[in-house]
Amino acid sequence: MKKMKAAVLTEPYHIEYVETEMPEPRPGEVLIKTCYAGICGSELHAYKGLHKKRVPPVIMGHEISGLIAGLGEGVSGFDIGDRVTVVPMYGCGECPECFRGETSLCSDKTIFGSQKWPGGYAEYCTAPAKVVYKLPEAVSMQDGALIEPLAVGLHAVRTAKVSAGDKVVVLGSGAIGLCTAIMASRAGAAPLICTDVQPFNLERAMALGATHTIDARDPELVSKVMDITDGGCDTVFITAPVNSLINQAIAMTRKQGQIICVAMFDGEASVNVELNRAKETIITGTSMYYEEDFARIIRMLSNGKLNTAGLVTHELPLSEADSAFQMYENRVPGIVKILLKA
């Protein structure tokens, strides 16, 4: 059996770079030589021991780009060396959600970067050919590893049906918040207000389409939003897992406005039900994306319709994966997205 190197989460808060067996593509699968793999909030949850499906020991990494290195039996349409990315989930194919094409809502979906399907924090990984997309030449390998978080933002904005002139707030300007802001800007949101506690992230938000930014710690934040939006915004996206943001969002939304929870929360959050009732606010959530969102992002990148400049702030070798996670955990200033290079 051939060997490879992989970054394995062996226990909470500890990733080891070790030699392990290289996977072989089964029928219907492809073997991928990993080029880049991003670090996502869900992996940070797993790093802390809080993810239900990414349980140690596990090779994480679901935001990847790479090269086709092998073809399993029955696979067609791919050649060795093709530049690709992966839709990091697939459904059971039998539930009502799968029949409706809502794979992300499948209760029995398989996710990339789990024990059942080892991920891209390794020199090589495998994936069902049905969820592998070729990258057009105009799409860089770095951007190939950003397609997944961009699809999260697109799905949230499409779910909210943001249209030209809608007044939008994004609470939290980390990677997912910025991806959501990019998509809201593309949809024509104006004004588009982004908040965060990090000045660097707010600078990135302005460069990527925000019209206004506000420090999330500002005690006048809600009143400032109300002034900018002339009485309340149409849509608030919650992209940071901070419990207090739920009620803050209700307070700054217009009557019959909507709140979209995109962030993954660690537990329950209290909601001011009476204020929500009185304003008839709609609160909903989005889980990942549909495959259509993924395909749309690839087309937009290929046609030069997305500005991703500044999303990737750090590139580190895969061997330094544990250090990269510690950088997030220690809130090192200036981090938006770290890519691990295999």
GROMACS .gro file of N, CA and C in nm, residues 121-240:
model
  360
  121TYR      N    1  -0.706   1.750   0.398
  121TYR     CA    2  -0.584   1.782   0.471
  121TYR      C    3  -0.486   1.665   0.458
  122ALA      N    4  -0.461   1.629   0.335
  122ALA     CA    5  -0.375   1.516   0.302
  122ALA      C    6  -0.321   1.538   0.162
  123GLU      N    7  -0.212   1.469   0.131
  123GLU     CA    8  -0.155   1.484  -0.003
  123GLU      C    9  -0.250   1.432  -0.110
  124TYR      N   10  -0.329   1.331  -0.075
  124TYR     CA   11  -0.424   1.274  -0.169
  124TYR      C   12  -0.557   1.247  -0.099
  125CYS      N   13  -0.666   1.254  -0.175
  125CYS     CA   14  -0.797   1.219  -0.124
  125CYS      C   15  -0.880   1.162  -0.239
  126THR      N   16  -0.990   1.100  -0.207
  126THR     CA   17  -1.080   1.048  -0.310
  126THR      C   18  -1.216   1.116  -0.299
  127ALA      N   19  -1.291   1.111  -0.408
  127ALA     CA   20  -1.425   1.169  -0.410
  127ALA      C   21  -1.508   1.101  -0.517
  128PRO      N   22  -1.638   1.084  -0.494
  128PRO     CA   23  -1.724   1.034  -0.601
  128PRO      C   24  -1.718   1.129  -0.720
  129ALA      N   25  -1.702   1.074  -0.838
  129ALA     CA   26  -1.691   1.159  -0.958
  129ALA      C   27  -1.813   1.249  -0.976
  130LYS      N   28  -1.929   1.205  -0.925
  130LYS     CA   29  -2.052   1.282  -0.943
  130LYS      C   30  -2.049   1.417  -0.871
  131VAL      N   31  -1.959   1.435  -0.772
  131VAL     CA   32  -1.952   1.563  -0.701
  131VAL      C   33  -1.821   1.637  -0.729
  132VAL      N   34  -1.751   1.597  -0.834
  132VAL     CA   35  -1.625   1.662  -0.871
  132VAL      C   36  -1.650   1.753  -0.991
  133TYR      N   37  -1.603   1.878  -0.980
  133TYR     CA   38  -1.619   1.976  -1.087
  133TYR      C   39  -1.482   2.015  -1.142
  134LYS      N   40  -1.472   2.022  -1.275
  134LYS     CA   41  -1.350   2.074  -1.336
  134LYS      C   42  -1.343   2.225  -1.316
  135LEU      N   43  -1.222   2.274  -1.296
  135LEU     CA   44  -1.200   2.418  -1.283
  135LEU      C   45  -1.162   2.477  -1.419
  136PRO      N   46  -1.236   2.576  -1.467
  136PRO     CA   47  -1.196   2.643  -1.591
  136PRO      C   48  -1.056   2.704  -1.575
  137GLU      N   49  -0.987   2.720  -1.687
  137GLU     CA   50  -0.851   2.772  -1.682
  137GLU      C   51  -0.844   2.911  -1.617
  138ALA      N   52  -0.952   2.988  -1.630
  138ALA     CA   53  -0.953   3.123  -1.575
  138ALA      C   54  -0.963   3.125  -1.422
  139VAL      N   55  -0.991   3.011  -1.360
  139VAL     CA   56  -1.006   3.003  -1.215
  139VAL      C   57  -0.877   2.950  -1.154
  140SER      N   58  -0.815   3.029  -1.066
  140SER     CA   59  -0.690   2.988  -1.004
  140SER      C   60  -0.714   2.873  -0.906
  141MET      N   61  -0.608   2.802  -0.872
  141MET     CA   62  -0.621   2.693  -0.775
  141MET      C   63  -0.657   2.748  -0.637
  142GLN      N   64  -0.609   2.868  -0.604
  142GLN     CA   65  -0.648   2.930  -0.477
  142GLN      C   66  -0.799   2.959  -0.474
  143ASP      N   67  -0.849   3.017  -0.583
  143ASP     CA   68  -0.993   3.043  -0.590
  143ASP      C   69  -1.072   2.913  -0.592
  144GLY      N   70  -1.013   2.808  -0.646
  144GLY     CA   71  -1.080   2.679  -0.646
  144GLY      C   72  -1.111   2.630  -0.506
  145ALA      N   73  -1.025   2.667  -0.411
  145ALA     CA   74  -1.047   2.629  -0.271
  145ALA      C   75  -1.141   2.725  -0.200
  146LEU      N   76  -1.182   2.832  -0.268
  146LEU     CA   77  -1.277   2.929  -0.209
  146LEU      C   78  -1.419   2.909  -0.260
  147ILE      N   79  -1.438   2.819  -0.356
  147ILE     CA   80  -1.570   2.801  -0.415
  147ILE      C   81  -1.672   2.760  -0.310
  148GLU      N   82  -1.633   2.672  -0.218
  148GLU     CA   83  -1.727   2.625  -0.116
  148GLU      C   84  -1.776   2.738  -0.025
  149PRO      N   85  -1.689   2.818   0.038
  149PRO     CA   86  -1.742   2.927   0.121
  149PRO      C   87  -1.818   3.033   0.040
  150LEU      N   88  -1.777   3.056  -0.083
  150LEU     CA   89  -1.852   3.149  -0.167
  150LEU      C   90  -1.992   3.095  -0.195
  151ALA      N   91  -2.004   2.963  -0.211
  151ALA     CA   92  -2.135   2.901  -0.233
  151ALA      C   93  -2.224   2.915  -0.110
  152VAL      N   94  -2.163   2.911   0.009
  152VAL     CA   95  -2.239   2.934   0.132
  152VAL      C   96  -2.302   3.074   0.129
  153GLY      N   97  -2.221   3.173   0.093
  153GLY     CA   98  -2.271   3.310   0.084
  153GLY      C   99  -2.378   3.326  -0.022
  154LEU      N  100  -2.357   3.263  -0.137
  154LEU     CA  101  -2.456   3.273  -0.245
  154LEU      C  102  -2.587   3.210  -0.202
  155HIS      N  103  -2.581   3.094  -0.139
  155HIS     CA  104  -2.704   3.026  -0.096
  155HIS      C  105  -2.782   3.111   0.004
  156ALA      N  106  -2.710   3.176   0.095
  156ALA     CA  107  -2.777   3.262   0.193
  156ALA      C  108  -2.847   3.379   0.125
  157VAL      N  109  -2.778   3.442   0.030
  157VAL     CA  110  -2.836   3.558  -0.040
  157VAL      C  111  -2.952   3.517  -0.130
  158ARG      N  112  -2.940   3.401  -0.194
  158ARG     CA  113  -3.051   3.352  -0.277
  158ARG      C  114  -3.171   3.314  -0.191
  159THR      N  115  -3.144   3.254  -0.074
  159THR     CA  116  -3.253   3.219   0.016
  159THR      C  117  -3.329   3.344   0.060
  160ALA      N  118  -3.254   3.452   0.086
  160ALA     CA  119  -3.315   3.578   0.129
  160ALA      C  120  -3.380   3.654   0.013
  161LYS      N  121  -3.352   3.612  -0.110
  161LYS     CA  122  -3.404   3.681  -0.229
  161LYS      C  123  -3.367   3.829  -0.229
  162VAL      N  124  -3.242   3.859  -0.194
  162VAL     CA  125  -3.193   3.996  -0.197
  162VAL      C  126  -3.198   4.048  -0.341
  163SER      N  127  -3.249   4.170  -0.356
  163SER     CA  128  -3.255   4.230  -0.490
  163SER      C  129  -3.202   4.372  -0.485
  164ALA      N  130  -3.191   4.435  -0.600
  164ALA     CA  131  -3.131   4.567  -0.611
  164ALA      C  132  -3.201   4.668  -0.521
  165GLY      N  133  -3.120   4.741  -0.442
  165GLY     CA  134  -3.173   4.842  -0.353
  165GLY      C  135  -3.216   4.793  -0.217
  166ASP      N  136  -3.209   4.663  -0.191
  166ASP     CA  137  -3.242   4.612  -0.058
  166ASP      C  138  -3.141   4.662   0.044
  167LYS      N  139  -3.190   4.693   0.163
  167LYS     CA  140  -3.105   4.739   0.273
  167LYS      C  141  -3.060   4.617   0.352
  168VAL      N  142  -2.929   4.593   0.354
  168VAL     CA  143  -2.876   4.467   0.408
  168VAL      C  144  -2.767   4.493   0.511
  169VAL      N  145  -2.768   4.413   0.616
  169VAL     CA  146  -2.662   4.414   0.717
  169VAL      C  147  -2.603   4.274   0.729
  170VAL      N  148  -2.471   4.266   0.737
  170VAL     CA  149  -2.402   4.140   0.762
  170VAL      C  150  -2.332   4.153   0.897
  171LEU      N  151  -2.378   4.076   0.996
  171LEU     CA  152  -2.320   4.080   1.130
  171LEU      C  153  -2.209   3.976   1.141
  172GLY      N  154  -2.086   4.023   1.128
  172GLY     CA  155  -1.969   3.936   1.132
  172GLY      C  156  -1.900   3.934   0.997
  173SER      N  157  -1.777   3.982   0.991
  173SER     CA  158  -1.705   3.993   0.864
  173SER      C  159  -1.584   3.902   0.858
  174GLY      N  160  -1.601   3.780   0.911
  174GLY     CA  161  -1.502   3.675   0.887
  174GLY      C  162  -1.519   3.624   0.744
  175ALA      N  163  -1.460   3.508   0.715
  175ALA     CA  164  -1.462   3.458   0.578
  175ALA      C  165  -1.604   3.439   0.526
  176ILE      N  166  -1.692   3.375   0.603
  176ILE     CA  167  -1.829   3.352   0.555
  176ILE      C  168  -1.905   3.483   0.547
  177GLY      N  169  -1.884   3.573   0.643
  177GLY     CA  170  -1.948   3.703   0.636
  177GLY      C  171  -1.907   3.780   0.513
  178LEU      N  172  -1.779   3.777   0.480
  178LEU     CA  173  -1.731   3.848   0.362
  178LEU      C  174  -1.784   3.783   0.234
  179CYS      N  175  -1.790   3.650   0.231
  179CYS     CA  176  -1.847   3.582   0.114
  179CYS      C  177  -1.994   3.619   0.097
  180THR      N  178  -2.066   3.631   0.209
  180THR     CA  179  -2.206   3.671   0.203
  180THR      C  180  -2.218   3.816   0.154
  181ALA      N  181  -2.129   3.903   0.203
  181ALA     CA  182  -2.130   4.042   0.160
  181ALA      C  183  -2.100   4.055   0.011
  182ILE      N  184  -2.006   3.975  -0.039
  182ILE     CA  185  -1.976   3.977  -0.182
  182ILE      C  186  -2.101   3.946  -0.263
  183MET      N  187  -2.173   3.844  -0.221
  183MET     CA  188  -2.293   3.803  -0.295
  183MET      C  189  -2.407   3.904  -0.281
  184ALA      N  190  -2.421   3.963  -0.163
  184ALA     CA  191  -2.523   4.066  -0.145
  184ALA      C  192  -2.491   4.187  -0.231
  185SER      N  193  -2.365   4.222  -0.241
  185SER     CA  194  -2.324   4.334  -0.326
  185SER      C  195  -2.354   4.304  -0.472
  186ARG      N  196  -2.323   4.180  -0.516
  186ARG     CA  197  -2.351   4.141  -0.654
  186ARG      C  198  -2.502   4.146  -0.683
  187ALA      N  199  -2.583   4.119  -0.579
  187ALA     CA  200  -2.729   4.122  -0.597
  187ALA      C  201  -2.785   4.263  -0.597
  188GLY      N  202  -2.702   4.362  -0.563
  188GLY     CA  203  -2.744   4.501  -0.569
  188GLY      C  204  -2.784   4.563  -0.436
  189ALA      N  205  -2.748   4.498  -0.323
  189ALA     CA  206  -2.784   4.553  -0.192
  189ALA      C  207  -2.726   4.693  -0.175
  190ALA      N  208  -2.810   4.786  -0.127
  190ALA     CA  209  -2.766   4.923  -0.102
  190ALA      C  210  -2.865   4.992  -0.009
  191PRO      N  211  -2.819   5.031   0.110
  191PRO     CA  212  -2.684   5.016   0.161
  191PRO      C  213  -2.653   4.871   0.201
  192LEU      N  214  -2.523   4.842   0.208
  192LEU     CA  215  -2.474   4.712   0.255
  192LEU      C  216  -2.378   4.740   0.371
  193ILE      N  217  -2.423   4.708   0.492
  193ILE     CA  218  -2.349   4.740   0.614
  193ILE      C  219  -2.288   4.614   0.672
  194CYS      N  220  -2.158   4.618   0.702
  194CYS     CA  221  -2.089   4.503   0.762
  194CYS      C  222  -2.034   4.542   0.899
  195THR      N  223  -2.040   4.449   0.993
  195THR     CA  224  -1.986   4.472   1.126
  195THR      C  225  -1.880   4.368   1.158
  196ASP      N  226  -1.791   4.404   1.250
  196ASP     CA  227  -1.691   4.310   1.301
  196ASP      C  228  -1.614   4.380   1.413
  197VAL      N  229  -1.538   4.302   1.489
  197VAL     CA  230  -1.455   4.360   1.594
  197VAL      C  231  -1.313   4.386   1.545
  198GLN      N  232  -1.278   4.332   1.428
  198GLN     CA  233  -1.144   4.347   1.375
  198GLN      C  234  -1.141   4.455   1.266
  199PRO      N  235  -1.063   4.563   1.284
  199PRO     CA  236  -1.055   4.667   1.181
  199PRO      C  237  -1.013   4.613   1.045
  200PHE      N  238  -0.922   4.515   1.045
  200PHE     CA  239  -0.875   4.458   0.918
  200PHE      C  240  -0.992   4.396   0.841
  201ASN      N  241  -1.078   4.323   0.911
  201ASN     CA  242  -1.192   4.260   0.845
  201ASN      C  243  -1.287   4.366   0.787
  202LEU      N  244  -1.303   4.476   0.859
  202LEU     CA  245  -1.391   4.583   0.809
  202LEU      C  246  -1.330   4.648   0.685
  203GLU      N  247  -1.199   4.661   0.682
  203GLU     CA  248  -1.133   4.713   0.563
  203GLU      C  249  -1.158   4.621   0.444
  204ARG      N  250  -1.147   4.489   0.468
  204ARG     CA  251  -1.174   4.391   0.362
  204ARG      C  252  -1.319   4.403   0.314
  205ALA      N  253  -1.411   4.423   0.408
  205ALA     CA  254  -1.553   4.434   0.371
  205ALA      C  255  -1.576   4.551   0.276
  206MET      N  256  -1.514   4.665   0.306
  206MET     CA  257  -1.529   4.782   0.218
  206MET      C  258  -1.471   4.754   0.080
  207ALA      N  259  -1.358   4.683   0.076
  207ALA     CA  260  -1.294   4.653  -0.052
  207ALA      C  261  -1.377   4.555  -0.134
  208LEU      N  262  -1.461   4.475  -0.067
  208LEU     CA  263  -1.536   4.370  -0.135
  208LEU      C  264  -1.682   4.406  -0.160
  209GLY      N  265  -1.720   4.532  -0.133
  209GLY     CA  266  -1.854   4.574  -0.173
  209GLY      C  267  -1.940   4.641  -0.068
  210ALA      N  268  -1.899   4.640   0.059
  210ALA     CA  269  -1.979   4.708   0.162
  210ALA      C  270  -1.982   4.858   0.136
  211THR      N  271  -2.095   4.921   0.172
  211THR     CA  272  -2.105   5.066   0.161
  211THR      C  273  -2.075   5.133   0.295
  212HIS      N  274  -2.095   5.060   0.404
  212HIS     CA  275  -2.068   5.111   0.538
  212HIS      C  276  -2.012   4.997   0.625
  213THR      N  277  -1.929   5.032   0.722
  213THR     CA  278  -1.885   4.936   0.823
  213THR      C  279  -1.899   5.000   0.961
  214ILE      N  280  -1.927   4.915   1.060
  214ILE     CA  281  -1.941   4.961   1.198
  214ILE      C  282  -1.873   4.860   1.290
  215ASP      N  283  -1.797   4.909   1.387
  215ASP     CA  284  -1.737   4.822   1.488
  215ASP      C  285  -1.849   4.752   1.565
  216ALA      N  286  -1.842   4.620   1.571
  216ALA     CA  287  -1.948   4.542   1.636
  216ALA      C  288  -1.962   4.574   1.784
  217ARG      N  289  -1.860   4.635   1.844
  217ARG     CA  290  -1.865   4.669   1.987
  217ARG      C  291  -1.924   4.808   2.012
  218ASP      N  292  -1.956   4.879   1.907
  218ASP     CA  293  -2.011   5.014   1.921
  218ASP      C  294  -2.147   5.009   1.991
  219PRO      N  295  -2.163   5.074   2.107
  219PRO     CA  296  -2.291   5.070   2.178
  219PRO      C  297  -2.404   5.135   2.100
  220GLU      N  298  -2.370   5.216   1.999
  220GLU     CA  299  -2.471   5.282   1.916
  220GLU      C  300  -2.495   5.208   1.785
  221LEU      N  301  -2.450   5.084   1.776
  221LEU     CA  302  -2.456   5.011   1.650
  221LEU      C  303  -2.598   5.007   1.594
  222VAL      N  304  -2.695   4.966   1.675
  222VAL     CA  305  -2.832   4.952   1.625
  222VAL      C  306  -2.887   5.086   1.578
  223SER      N  307  -2.866   5.191   1.655
  223SER     CA  308  -2.918   5.322   1.616
  223SER      C  309  -2.850   5.372   1.489
  224LYS      N  310  -2.721   5.342   1.472
  224LYS     CA  311  -2.651   5.382   1.350
  224LYS      C  312  -2.708   5.309   1.228
  225VAL      N  313  -2.735   5.180   1.246
  225VAL     CA  314  -2.796   5.104   1.136
  225VAL      C  315  -2.934   5.161   1.102
  226MET      N  316  -3.010   5.193   1.205
  226MET     CA  317  -3.145   5.248   1.182
  226MET      C  318  -3.137   5.381   1.107
  227ASP      N  319  -3.036   5.463   1.138
  227ASP     CA  320  -3.018   5.590   1.067
  227ASP      C  321  -2.979   5.567   0.921
  228ILE      N  322  -2.881   5.478   0.900
  228ILE     CA  323  -2.832   5.453   0.764
  228ILE      C  324  -2.942   5.395   0.676
  229THR      N  325  -3.026   5.309   0.735
  229THR     CA  326  -3.130   5.240   0.657
  229THR      C  327  -3.264   5.312   0.661
  230ASP      N  328  -3.268   5.428   0.727
  230ASP     CA  329  -3.391   5.508   0.735
  230ASP      C  330  -3.505   5.428   0.797
  231GLY      N  331  -3.476   5.367   0.913
  231GLY     CA  332  -3.583   5.301   0.988
  231GLY      C  333  -3.575   5.151   0.997
  232GLY      N  334  -3.471   5.092   0.942
  232GLY     CA  335  -3.457   4.947   0.955
  232GLY      C  336  -3.423   4.880   0.823
  233CYS      N  337  -3.347   4.771   0.832
  233CYS     CA  338  -3.302   4.703   0.710
  233CYS      C  339  -3.400   4.595   0.668
  234ASP      N  340  -3.391   4.556   0.543
  234ASP     CA  341  -3.477   4.451   0.489
  234ASP      C  342  -3.429   4.313   0.534
  235THR      N  343  -3.297   4.295   0.534
  235THR     CA  344  -3.240   4.163   0.565
  235THR      C  345  -3.115   4.179   0.650
  236VAL      N  346  -3.105   4.095   0.754
  236VAL     CA  347  -2.983   4.084   0.833
  236VAL      C  348  -2.931   3.942   0.821
  237PHE      N  349  -2.803   3.928   0.787
  237PHE     CA  350  -2.737   3.798   0.786
  237PHE      C  351  -2.651   3.786   0.911
  238ILE      N  352  -2.674   3.683   0.990
  238ILE     CA  353  -2.590   3.658   1.108
  238ILE      C  354  -2.484   3.556   1.068
  239THR      N  355  -2.359   3.603   1.058
  239THR     CA  356  -2.251   3.516   1.010
  239THR      C  357  -2.142   3.497   1.116
  240ALA      N  358  -2.170   3.537   1.238
  240ALA     CA  359  -2.080   3.513   1.351
  240ALA      C  360  -2.162   3.443   1.460
   0.00000   0.00000   0.00000
